[in-house]
Amino acid sequence: MSIQAVADKAGVSIATVSRVFNAPDKVLPATRALVESVARELGYLPSASARTLRTQRSRVLGVVLPTLLNPTFAECLQGLAQAAAEAGHAIVPLTTGYDLDAEQRAVDQLLAREVEGMVLVISNPQTSAALARLQARQRPYVLAYNRHPAHCCVAVDNEAASAEAVAHLAALGHRRIAMVSGTLAQSDRSQQRHRGFLAGMDAAGLDAPPLIEVPFVEVAVDALRERLAAPGRPTALFCSNDLLAIRAVRAAHLAGLRVPQDLSVMGFDGIALGDELTPRLGTIEQPAADIGRRAAQLLMAALDEQRAPVPADSLLLPHRLRTGESCAPPPDMRADEPTQPTTTKSRRRPAR
Amino acid sequence: MSIQAVADKAGVSIATVSRVFNAPDKVLPATRALVESVARELGYLPSASARTLRTQRSRVLGVVLPTLLNPTFAECLQGLAQAAAEAGHAIVPLTTGYDLDAEQRAVDQLLAREVEGMVLVISNPQTSAALARLQARQRPYVLAYNRHPAHCCVAVDNEAASAEAVAHLAALGHRRIAMVSGTLAQSDRSQQRHRGFLAGMDAAGLDAPPLIEVPFVEVAVDALRERLAAPGRPTALFCSNDLLAIRAVRAAHLAGLRVPQDLSVMGFDGIALGDELTPRLGTIEQPAADIGRRAAQLLMAALDEQRAPVPADSLLLPHRLRTGESCAPPPDMRADEPTQPTTTKSRRRPAR
DNA sequence: CTGTTAGCGCTTTCAG
DNA sequence: CTGAAAGCGCTAACAG
């Protein structure tokens, strides 16, 4: 089913058929109607590859994500896909599993597919070989979730958000607040969140215990359970993401601790599911769908202007503290100090 | 960066460059090495659109899914994407939000993108206009999750699986088991699962109470809470999917019922998260990633043989009952039949 | 307003 | 083993 067939059957030239699809007002209404009906009859659809070859515009966006198994990225992709579809663009998503080689391969594959630009969530913009590849090729791109002054990024302020989370826990009266994270080196987000944690602890006048680093999610529950059984356990856990927080809640239960009565757990991401759990998960909500949507829009806007997005185009999206039900005052304060004891001196300094 | 540039720089014809990439053994090793080095130096990548136009093979698969917000589909897409990538195919996913018009638009968009074939999860194969469109166009496709004798499908036996779930609950001693589902008309899966529920109830010699149909997930919790507060409430709930089951657990807590002591909750899908919750969600596991993977492989295999997948190619994948912790004997039996061990100190929740 | 024509970059006979 | 040449289907000047 080619443009030629339509032209023949309608008794016009292929140029006219092309115009009917690309510049309808340049065609006499009568001719247009004729061509349109013939096209519909034949079920004609313009060939995307021919069009791409001729115009050098594929109207395809590449997307590189760590995984779809984390709902925050799935939601992001959904927002991104919607924005792209609305603007007549298709997307080709690739997942990397947080693997640096995979990131690079993904970029190469996308490059070979002639995507016009890419939205990527990478491990670390600072050191990314994939990004270097992209820049060498001069392909427009926007980073999502990542945040770095040298690139165009759409993200929340991880550091400020984490500090807020800590402030919230401190305001509840917690003094022994520990942070739980995946491998720090694995992502700039983790690092930023950890810095925010430290800043928040400092602002609250608290000593930050060593980071609880969980190399693989599979071992998270066991590692945490152990830590929670040890003496001088924290009364609150700030987790680098909601998936980890959910595991922390589980670890607490396995250790015989109730959440939030014995242990408060705070997450990060704000996955929709967290709000349906019991207890509802306290977390920092980031607008995942918006991150995807805005990143796509930013990219497409730049593409339309024949330019690449620049760092100055970066967007800092608002986050929000979701209180949830998994955070409450620590055990030793529940008797006499129900609310907001920020300035109170603790009577018992924990070891460590 | 075109093939011509490489040919010029290497001092050979474009045909030779093409052969180096498509039939390396038809080129003298020396020439090949030369061309390869030049190509690498120039960062040459063959143009996908030109290739597609010439060969009439895009090596792109279209994917139509209800939503990525349900982890089962996200996981499916991940498996599918991986299989496609391994075979050198890209995927273009589109979501429909369970909307029939959107399904049709998605198929049209994909058709216009010249995908070689599609994997789709649709509302109902029986009545799908989108499918009709596809067949008219003779584009190969495979259905995933759906199950219908007239189409090539990759799915589990929803009916048998649901009956098993009911049998499990009945074996625990439950007699008042109710099923919770989204709008039945919305998907063939719901209908099959409901049939399985009825069959299971029948096999257990139990009367099936009316289906609890929840039109929108947003109202699920309220609707369920109400139902659980009414007299003659069920002692076990079989939910059409895990997302619904998680809400059922929440509704139970809000109604002052403990899960599983006062109410058993069983889901369907086996999303990974369910196994991390407290209580761990009892459910029917279906191999989501495999469904995606096998569907993609099936489709690509057919494509390679220049044919469309047929109903006889359909795959019935195994499901598995995941016991979890959210199911236990009903309250009135707990005196003589001890509950399953929950390691946590279960505490009565306040009614709200 | 409509038609003619020249490629976009590549694969693939067909010669040599 | 290598090259010349013919399009794949379409868009965008350019003529008329």
XYZ file of C-alpha atoms (C1' of nucleotides) in Angstrom:
736
model
C 0.000 0.000 0.000
C 2.053 2.919 -1.237
C 1.391 6.514 -2.081
C 1.593 5.544 -5.723
C -1.349 3.193 -5.470
C -3.468 5.910 -3.946
C -2.395 8.419 -6.577
C -3.208 6.018 -9.385
C -6.603 5.083 -8.076
C -7.482 8.717 -7.405
C -6.143 9.819 -10.722
C -3.774 12.392 -9.269
C -0.025 12.620 -8.789
C 1.761 11.316 -5.751
C 2.618 14.882 -4.815
C -1.032 15.664 -4.386
C -1.554 12.670 -2.187
C 1.415 13.703 -0.118
C -0.016 17.190 0.243
C -3.350 15.874 1.364
C -1.544 14.345 4.308
C 1.002 17.052 5.028
C -0.519 20.325 3.861
C -4.229 19.722 3.295
C -5.011 23.379 2.680
C -2.772 23.440 -0.316
C -5.176 21.100 -2.053
C -8.538 21.882 -3.583
C -11.240 20.629 -1.192
C -12.740 18.447 -3.892
C -9.426 16.767 -4.713
C -8.674 16.392 -1.059
C -11.974 14.665 -0.387
C -11.383 12.346 -3.296
C -7.899 11.437 -2.210
C -8.976 10.986 1.374
C -11.725 8.615 0.438
C -9.477 6.584 -1.814
C -6.845 6.443 0.880
C -9.338 5.279 3.464
C -10.736 2.733 1.063
C -7.314 1.317 0.400
C -6.347 1.565 4.042
C -3.343 3.598 3.111
C -0.940 4.727 5.830
C 2.174 6.742 4.952
C 5.347 4.762 5.471
C 7.162 5.989 8.540
C 10.536 4.828 7.324
C 10.233 6.539 3.963
C 9.131 9.675 5.681
C 11.964 9.482 8.159
C 14.497 8.851 5.451
C 13.286 11.779 3.447
C 12.759 14.320 6.239
C 15.448 13.126 8.595
C 12.941 13.276 11.403
C 11.949 9.975 12.946
C 9.566 11.339 15.565
C 10.867 8.706 17.897
C 12.274 9.319 21.347
C 14.602 6.912 23.073
C 14.164 6.243 26.776
C 16.768 4.690 29.032
C 15.649 3.531 32.465
C 17.185 1.414 35.218
C 14.170 -0.865 35.582
C 10.423 -1.019 35.258
C 10.197 -3.106 38.392
C 10.398 0.008 40.520
C 6.981 1.644 40.199
C 8.476 5.110 40.228
C 10.122 4.473 36.885
C 7.088 2.707 35.478
C 5.014 5.713 36.380
C 7.595 8.026 34.899
C 7.571 6.077 31.659
C 3.826 6.209 31.560
C 3.854 10.002 31.840
C 6.573 10.242 29.291
C 4.788 7.966 26.860
C 1.631 9.976 27.150
C 3.349 13.283 26.479
C 5.173 11.783 23.531
C 2.032 10.269 22.077
C 0.181 13.569 22.377
C 2.883 15.196 20.329
C 2.894 12.447 17.743
C 6.108 10.858 18.887
C 6.706 7.220 19.601
C 9.068 6.010 22.284
C 11.526 3.165 22.403
C 12.343 2.255 26.005
C 15.362 0.268 27.122
C 16.243 -0.844 30.635
C 19.725 -1.075 32.059
C 19.346 -2.727 35.439
C 21.648 -0.064 36.900
C 24.472 -1.505 34.834
C 26.922 0.927 33.291
C 27.720 -1.235 30.284
C 24.045 -1.689 29.645
C 23.624 2.074 29.709
C 26.176 2.427 27.002
C 24.741 -0.356 24.903
C 21.300 1.165 25.273
C 22.507 4.494 23.977
C 24.192 2.805 21.040
C 21.086 0.862 20.154
C 18.982 3.956 20.328
C 21.433 5.869 18.209
C 21.261 3.152 15.586
C 17.476 3.388 15.673
C 17.732 7.026 14.720
C 15.855 8.371 17.687
C 15.657 12.138 17.556
C 16.574 12.486 21.165
C 16.640 10.608 24.434
C 15.395 10.845 27.961
C 17.601 8.932 30.306
C 17.786 7.962 33.929
C 21.359 6.999 34.472
C 23.527 5.927 37.299
C 25.742 8.952 37.503
C 25.970 11.858 35.053
C 29.406 12.743 36.343
C 31.070 9.596 35.136
C 28.759 8.259 32.472
C 30.365 6.880 29.364
C 26.940 6.611 27.797
C 26.491 10.332 28.125
C 29.856 11.027 26.593
C 28.844 8.905 23.643
C 25.682 10.875 23.265
C 27.428 14.184 23.364
C 29.987 13.056 20.837
C 27.117 12.181 18.563
C 25.413 15.492 19.259
C 22.110 13.879 19.979
C 19.776 15.951 22.136
C 18.937 14.440 25.503
C 17.404 15.194 28.854
C 18.224 13.472 32.105
C 15.425 12.501 34.455
C 15.848 11.921 38.210
C 19.518 12.725 37.766
C 20.740 16.140 38.679
C 23.950 17.716 37.488
C 24.883 21.271 36.532
C 26.469 20.251 33.266
C 23.353 18.599 31.865
C 19.736 19.363 31.230
C 17.905 17.587 34.031
C 14.365 17.169 35.272
C 14.291 16.162 38.911
C 13.394 17.068 42.446
C 15.801 18.480 44.987
C 16.839 15.220 46.561
C 19.042 16.872 49.100
C 16.445 19.313 50.390
C 13.760 16.650 50.349
C 15.860 14.266 52.403
C 16.698 16.959 54.880
C 12.977 17.609 55.252
C 12.321 13.958 55.861
C 14.893 13.957 58.630
C 13.471 17.159 60.068
C 10.077 15.504 60.184
C 11.434 12.545 62.086
C 13.408 14.771 64.408
C 10.308 16.852 65.061
C 8.545 13.689 66.134
C 11.230 13.322 68.727
C 13.579 10.833 67.152
C 17.243 11.127 67.953
C 18.611 7.871 66.648
C 17.742 8.103 62.977
C 19.575 5.842 60.581
C 19.610 5.963 56.827
C 19.233 2.867 54.675
C 20.373 2.897 51.082
C 21.355 0.714 48.188
C 24.941 0.925 47.052
C 25.761 4.611 47.259
C 28.053 4.502 44.277
C 25.237 3.140 42.177
C 23.421 6.396 41.725
C 23.775 10.105 42.164
C 20.306 10.146 43.699
C 21.412 7.962 46.585
C 24.369 10.200 47.146
C 22.286 13.347 47.091
C 19.772 11.825 49.428
C 22.507 10.791 51.773
C 23.961 14.277 51.777
C 20.509 15.618 52.528
C 20.229 13.151 55.360
C 23.511 14.330 56.847
C 22.509 17.951 56.451
C 19.166 17.278 58.070
C 20.782 15.472 60.991
C 23.200 18.292 61.426
C 20.438 20.876 61.351
C 18.609 18.929 64.021
C 21.745 18.763 66.128
C 21.908 15.007 65.868
C 24.763 12.655 65.232
C 24.340 10.607 62.109
C 25.023 6.918 62.609
C 26.840 5.084 59.832
C 24.812 4.557 56.687
C 23.218 1.141 56.419
C 24.185 0.169 52.898
C 22.315 -2.748 51.387
C 24.151 -4.020 48.330
C 21.286 -6.119 46.997
C 17.621 -5.727 47.708
C 17.352 -9.464 48.161
C 19.401 -9.282 51.336
C 17.839 -6.056 52.564
C 15.375 -7.677 54.911
C 17.952 -9.895 56.559
C 20.529 -7.154 56.899
C 17.994 -4.815 58.407
C 16.558 -7.351 60.748
C 19.994 -7.977 62.121
C 20.647 -4.300 62.573
C 17.342 -3.831 64.334
C 18.058 -6.626 66.744
C 21.412 -5.166 67.762
C 21.652 -2.964 70.827
C 21.377 0.783 70.324
C 19.086 0.276 67.395
C 17.700 3.326 65.651
C 14.160 4.429 66.460
C 13.639 5.691 62.933
C 14.805 4.590 59.516
C 15.049 6.889 56.551
C 15.157 4.756 53.411
C 16.542 5.885 50.105
C 13.460 4.626 48.272
C 10.037 3.188 48.937
C 10.864 -0.332 47.874
C 13.560 -0.369 50.504
C 11.192 1.169 53.030
C 8.657 -1.571 52.457
C 11.378 -4.101 53.157
C 12.363 -2.174 56.247
C 8.814 -2.445 57.524
C 8.964 -6.159 56.927
C 12.303 -6.451 58.681
C 10.876 -4.605 61.651
C 7.994 -7.025 61.931
C 10.346 -9.965 61.693
C 12.415 -8.417 64.461
C 9.303 -8.129 66.586
C 9.061 -4.366 66.289
C 5.834 -2.599 65.509
C 5.722 0.189 62.961
C 5.315 2.974 63.906
C 5.052 2.332 67.656
C 8.507 0.832 68.054
C 10.120 1.985 64.858
C 9.345 4.729 62.377
C 10.033 4.132 58.715
C 10.249 6.791 56.086
C 10.685 6.173 52.384
C 11.462 8.195 49.308
C 9.668 8.293 45.927
C 6.042 8.300 46.847
C 4.965 5.275 44.851
C 1.197 5.061 44.669
C 1.120 1.704 46.369
C 2.715 3.086 49.500
C -0.453 4.992 50.217
C -2.516 1.807 50.162
C -0.433 -0.135 52.600
C -1.018 -0.627 56.263
C 0.531 1.343 57.750
C 0.452 3.885 54.957
C 4.043 4.606 54.122
C 5.500 7.940 55.142
C 7.639 9.177 52.280
C 8.800 11.991 50.101
C 6.563 12.146 47.082
C 8.188 13.027 43.866
C 5.994 13.594 40.824
C 7.160 10.616 38.787
C 4.691 10.963 35.943
C 5.453 14.660 35.718
C 9.149 14.037 35.631
C 8.605 11.839 32.608
C 6.111 14.148 31.029
C 8.129 17.312 31.491
C 11.332 15.665 30.359
C 9.648 14.543 27.161
C 8.081 17.925 26.560
C 11.340 19.706 27.182
C 13.098 17.468 24.746
C 10.454 17.748 22.058
C 10.293 21.522 22.391
C 14.025 21.749 21.851
C 13.813 19.342 18.936
C 11.185 21.503 17.291
C 13.522 24.437 17.557
C 16.316 22.398 16.082
C 18.436 22.664 19.162
C 19.547 20.498 22.025
C 18.300 21.047 25.572
C 20.911 22.830 27.680
C 21.557 22.839 31.427
C 19.697 26.136 31.727
C 16.528 24.348 30.608
C 16.700 22.112 33.653
C 13.576 21.763 35.751
C 13.410 21.371 39.497
C 10.048 19.832 40.281
C 8.387 20.140 43.681
C 8.439 17.271 46.127
C 6.088 16.811 49.023
C 6.276 15.173 52.386
C 3.668 12.460 52.737
C 3.107 11.854 56.406
C 1.624 8.408 56.138
C 1.215 6.227 59.187
C 4.611 4.619 59.409
C 6.135 7.446 61.382
C 5.328 8.348 64.977
C 7.152 9.577 68.064
C 9.798 7.175 69.342
C 8.926 4.679 72.083
C 10.556 6.569 74.917
C 8.622 9.729 74.204
C 5.173 8.402 73.714
C 4.268 8.630 77.354
C 4.960 12.231 78.142
C 5.781 13.987 74.922
C 3.133 13.560 72.289
C 4.167 16.328 69.872
C 6.942 18.423 68.413
C 9.719 18.218 70.970
C 12.287 19.664 68.596
C 14.217 21.688 71.115
C 14.010 19.247 73.949
C 17.197 17.755 75.216
C 17.211 14.021 75.208
C 17.713 12.517 78.596
C 19.569 9.481 77.435
C 22.255 9.599 74.847
C 22.420 6.359 72.855
C 25.724 4.570 72.558
C 27.394 5.017 69.158
C 27.308 9.955 8.449
C 26.211 7.836 5.533
C 27.447 4.698 3.907
C 28.800 6.848 1.118
C 31.163 8.685 3.435
C 32.567 5.423 4.684
C 32.931 4.086 1.160
C 34.744 7.199 0.008
C 37.140 7.288 2.906
C 37.875 3.583 2.576
C 38.233 3.813 -1.178
C 35.636 1.146 -1.871
C 32.077 1.139 -3.188
C 29.042 1.491 -0.970
C 28.100 -2.052 -1.872
C 31.220 -3.306 -0.180
C 30.536 -1.309 2.942
C 27.046 -2.706 3.000
C 28.398 -6.217 2.696
C 30.796 -5.699 5.547
C 27.779 -5.085 7.749
C 25.374 -7.619 6.289
C 27.462 -10.434 4.851
C 30.990 -10.045 6.218
C 32.192 -13.325 4.764
C 31.517 -12.143 1.266
C 34.267 -9.610 1.698
C 38.002 -10.156 1.641
C 39.273 -10.060 5.244
C 41.638 -7.249 4.395
C 38.951 -5.064 2.855
C 36.648 -5.870 5.684
C 39.152 -4.812 8.301
C 39.785 -1.608 6.413
C 36.111 -0.764 6.126
C 35.465 -1.660 9.715
C 38.186 0.584 10.970
C 37.029 3.474 8.831
C 33.474 2.962 9.966
C 34.491 2.947 13.601
C 36.632 6.002 13.098
C 33.759 7.879 11.539
C 31.293 6.532 14.065
C 29.164 5.219 11.254
C 25.865 3.524 12.072
C 23.626 2.203 9.286
C 20.425 4.184 8.995
C 17.533 2.168 10.343
C 14.967 3.948 8.219
C 16.851 3.438 4.988
C 17.339 -0.165 5.868
C 13.691 -0.597 6.733
C 12.578 1.094 3.581
C 14.773 -1.094 1.486
C 14.220 -4.425 3.190
C 10.672 -3.879 4.386
C 11.674 -5.142 7.800
C 11.629 -2.636 10.612
C 12.701 -4.951 13.396
C 10.297 -3.155 15.657
C 7.567 -4.759 17.717
C 4.523 -2.850 18.907
C 3.231 -3.458 22.415
C -0.214 -2.518 23.655
C -0.817 -2.623 27.405
C -3.573 -1.403 29.717
C -1.230 0.400 32.093
C 2.263 0.353 33.518
C 0.926 1.289 36.924
C 0.042 -2.322 37.610
C 3.366 -4.028 38.320
C 2.294 -7.187 36.569
C 2.247 -5.380 33.241
C 5.420 -3.488 33.981
C 7.111 -6.786 34.678
C 5.640 -8.285 31.535
C 6.949 -5.396 29.482
C 10.349 -5.784 31.012
C 10.497 -9.439 30.002
C 9.204 -8.653 26.576
C 11.698 -5.841 26.083
C 14.543 -8.077 27.064
C 13.575 -10.843 24.672
C 13.125 -8.339 21.885
C 16.462 -6.687 22.550
C 18.233 -10.035 22.550
C 16.856 -10.692 19.098
C 17.771 -7.271 17.818
C 14.271 -5.893 17.881
C 13.141 -2.635 19.392
C 9.764 -2.189 20.994
C 7.281 0.650 20.932
C 4.889 0.401 23.879
C 1.547 2.161 24.113
C -0.877 2.144 27.030
C -4.633 2.168 26.752
C -5.933 2.616 30.297
C -8.419 -0.203 29.616
C -10.151 2.047 27.096
C -11.459 0.431 23.931
C -11.007 3.513 21.760
C -7.483 3.854 23.010
C -6.836 0.258 22.023
C -7.883 0.991 18.516
C -5.888 4.186 18.307
C -2.874 2.363 19.656
C -3.110 -0.261 16.962
C -3.453 2.409 14.305
C -0.444 4.288 15.563
C 1.603 1.159 15.638
C 0.498 0.212 12.158
C 1.590 3.634 10.926
C 4.959 3.086 12.604
C 5.428 -0.008 10.508
C 5.912 -2.386 13.380
C 6.446 -5.915 12.138
C 4.054 -7.338 14.633
C 2.407 -6.629 17.948
C 1.968 -8.084 21.377
C -1.184 -6.860 22.978
C -3.032 -7.117 26.239
C -6.537 -6.092 25.427
C -9.809 -5.837 27.182
C -11.640 -8.572 25.377
C -10.536 -10.520 22.285
C -14.095 -11.485 21.568
C -15.302 -7.995 20.833
C -12.148 -6.063 20.075
C -12.331 -3.631 17.186
C -8.603 -3.143 17.489
C -8.045 -6.785 16.768
C -10.333 -6.692 13.770
C -8.281 -3.810 12.424
C -5.137 -5.807 12.885
C -6.478 -8.822 11.118
C -7.740 -6.748 8.236
C -4.220 -5.410 7.894
C -2.752 -8.887 8.155
C -0.236 -7.847 10.743
C 1.043 -10.683 12.894
C 0.167 -10.400 16.575
C 0.116 -12.306 19.815
C -2.195 -11.683 22.742
C -0.806 -11.743 26.255
C -2.869 -12.391 29.396
C -5.900 -12.724 27.148
C -7.125 -16.142 26.245
C -9.351 -16.985 23.325
C -9.481 -19.959 20.969
C -9.536 -17.802 17.851
C -6.259 -16.054 18.603
C -2.684 -16.844 19.425
C -2.438 -16.211 23.160
C 0.138 -16.499 25.897
C -1.473 -16.711 29.305
C -2.167 -18.788 32.370
C -5.322 -20.755 32.986
C -7.209 -18.101 34.900
C -10.154 -20.312 35.516
C -8.233 -23.218 36.969
C -6.023 -20.910 38.985
C -8.985 -19.144 40.551
C -10.619 -22.416 41.395
C -7.408 -23.432 43.142
C -7.373 -20.243 45.129
C -10.888 -20.923 46.306
C -10.015 -24.510 47.104
C -7.157 -23.270 49.249
C -9.443 -20.971 51.203
C -12.049 -23.662 51.553
C -9.417 -26.074 52.794
C -8.553 -23.585 55.510
C -12.140 -23.852 56.615
C -13.738 -20.813 55.055
C -17.342 -21.044 54.012
C -18.222 -17.451 53.333
C -15.818 -16.549 50.588
C -16.563 -13.506 48.468
C -14.919 -12.418 45.286
C -13.876 -8.848 44.623
C -13.302 -7.659 41.103
C -13.069 -4.572 38.946
C -15.751 -4.139 36.331
C -16.297 -7.623 34.958
C -17.045 -6.379 31.483
C -13.703 -4.649 31.415
C -11.619 -7.709 30.780
C -11.848 -11.312 29.802
C -9.441 -12.124 32.605
C -11.871 -10.898 35.240
C -14.582 -12.963 33.681
C -12.452 -16.077 33.540
C -11.353 -15.597 37.105
C -14.905 -15.145 38.190
C -15.939 -18.320 36.424
C -13.099 -20.095 38.162
C -14.288 -18.706 41.455
C -17.785 -20.025 40.871
C -16.445 -23.390 39.813
C -14.226 -23.533 42.881
C -17.087 -22.646 45.190
C -19.219 -25.248 43.571
C -16.537 -27.881 43.891
C -16.235 -27.043 47.579
C -19.963 -27.315 47.991
C -20.281 -23.663 48.937
C -22.738 -21.008 47.901
C -21.143 -18.100 46.113
C -22.272 -14.739 47.429
C -22.788 -11.975 44.880
C -19.616 -10.632 43.307
C -18.322 -7.447 44.879
C -17.709 -5.333 41.802
C -15.594 -2.254 42.312
C -15.964 0.071 39.338
C -12.961 2.256 40.183
C -9.986 1.361 42.289
C -10.246 4.749 43.973
C -13.456 3.728 45.669
C -12.385 0.160 46.352
C -11.345 0.744 49.940
C -14.543 2.517 50.906
C -16.771 0.028 49.164
C -15.011 -2.882 50.785
C -14.945 -1.344 54.202
C -18.673 -0.929 54.032
C -19.183 -4.485 52.933
C -16.963 -5.768 55.734
C -18.896 -3.820 58.331
C -22.219 -5.255 57.237
C -23.620 -8.332 58.978
C -22.872 -11.712 57.485
C -19.555 -10.467 56.205
C -17.312 -12.912 54.372
C -14.429 -14.465 56.246
C -12.311 -14.582 53.131
C -11.938 -12.363 50.115
C -10.643 -13.569 46.767
C -9.532 -10.541 44.776
C -9.224 -10.439 41.023
C -5.766 -8.905 41.269
C -3.098 -8.042 43.795
C -3.650 -4.314 43.683
C -7.212 -4.903 44.709
C -6.089 -7.363 47.374
C -3.783 -4.781 48.892
C -6.703 -2.404 49.107
C -8.808 -5.132 50.631
C -6.225 -5.565 53.354
C -6.381 -1.853 53.991
C -10.160 -1.880 54.063
C -10.062 -4.696 56.586
C -7.788 -2.744 58.886
C -10.003 0.300 58.610
C -12.945 -1.878 59.506
C -11.095 -3.080 62.572
C -10.451 -6.544 61.199
C -7.085 -8.205 61.408
C -5.655 -10.028 58.422
C -5.503 -12.976 58.490
C -6.971 -13.606 61.972
C -10.346 -12.047 61.267
C -10.289 -11.974 57.489
C -8.305 -13.844 54.873
C -7.344 -12.049 51.696
C -6.167 -13.686 48.549
C -4.974 -11.890 45.428
C -4.145 -12.768 41.866
C -1.064 -11.927 39.792
C 1.789 -12.484 42.168
C 3.396 -9.086 41.940
C 6.823 -9.113 43.530
C 5.879 -6.515 46.068
C 3.184 -8.686 47.535
C 5.844 -10.954 48.920
C 7.472 -8.094 50.809
C 4.375 -6.884 52.558
C 3.248 -7.635 56.037
C 1.364 -9.855 55.972
C 2.876 -11.380 52.850
C 0.093 -11.507 50.322
C -1.426 -14.863 49.454
C -1.971 -14.949 45.723
C -1.832 -16.810 42.472
C 1.515 -16.176 40.890
C 1.544 -15.836 37.170
C 4.904 -15.573 35.412
C 4.515 -12.015 34.169
C 8.007 -11.612 32.762
C 7.718 -14.977 31.044
C 4.400 -14.064 29.529
C 6.051 -11.050 27.949
C 9.161 -12.929 26.971
C 7.395 -15.895 25.450
C 4.914 -13.728 23.614
C 7.741 -11.768 22.054
C 9.670 -14.894 21.147
C 6.631 -16.520 19.646
C 5.957 -13.475 17.554
C 9.527 -13.089 16.381
C 9.815 -16.747 15.515
C 6.745 -16.487 13.317
C 8.044 -13.309 11.772
C 11.278 -15.009 10.854
C 9.314 -17.665 9.084
C 7.303 -15.033 7.277
C 4.073 -16.124 8.822
C 1.641 -14.934 11.443
C 1.227 -16.713 14.766
C -1.896 -18.856 14.816
C -4.133 -20.039 17.662
C -2.343 -23.378 17.658
C 0.835 -21.584 18.712
C -0.840 -20.448 21.919
C 0.992 -21.041 25.155
C -0.540 -21.896 28.500
C 1.998 -20.958 31.148
C 1.993 -22.477 34.631
C 0.650 -20.545 37.591
C 1.446 -21.227 41.205
C -0.336 -20.752 44.478
C 1.634 -18.504 46.797
C 0.479 -19.147 50.314
C 1.637 -15.919 51.866
C 0.496 -14.868 55.304
C -2.751 -13.164 54.504
C -4.791 -16.337 54.578
C -5.595 -18.403 57.652
C -8.487 -20.389 59.049
C -11.605 -18.322 59.712
C -12.248 -16.851 63.192
C -14.769 -19.476 64.229
C -12.291 -22.269 63.632
C -9.289 -20.800 65.312
C -10.058 -22.410 68.619
C -9.293 -25.883 67.363
C -7.127 -25.036 64.400
C -4.171 -22.804 65.210
C -3.395 -19.949 62.842
C -0.408 -19.922 60.617
C 2.629 -18.573 62.355
C 2.953 -14.835 62.023
C 6.217 -13.848 63.555
C 4.877 -10.449 64.427
C 3.111 -9.590 67.599
C -0.237 -8.915 66.125
C -1.977 -6.125 67.858
C -5.546 -5.124 67.462
C -5.876 -2.160 65.148
C -8.099 0.710 66.145
C -11.255 0.993 64.133
C -11.536 4.246 62.307
C -3.682 24.213 -7.434
C -1.216 20.269 -9.372
C 2.546 17.594 -11.548
C 7.508 16.384 -12.320
C 11.575 15.249 -10.424
C 15.510 14.620 -7.475
C 17.165 12.426 -3.951
C 17.116 10.640 1.581
C 20.613 5.885 2.698
C 20.518 1.447 2.006
C 20.326 -3.582 -0.028
C 20.567 -6.426 -3.780
C 20.724 -8.242 -8.329
C 23.672 -8.424 -12.149
C 28.134 -7.859 -14.416
C 32.777 -8.091 -14.443
C 35.505 -10.480 -4.530
C 33.922 -5.948 -5.906
C 31.288 -2.277 -8.373
C 27.366 -0.122 -10.881
C 22.746 0.721 -10.719
C 17.921 0.194 -9.594
C 14.708 1.273 -6.630
C 12.097 0.983 -1.438
C 8.107 5.348 -0.426
C 8.134 9.724 0.489
C 8.780 15.109 0.607
C 9.991 19.387 -1.230
C 11.574 22.398 -4.514
C 10.428 23.934 -8.967
C 7.453 24.483 -13.088
C 3.460 25.233 -15.072
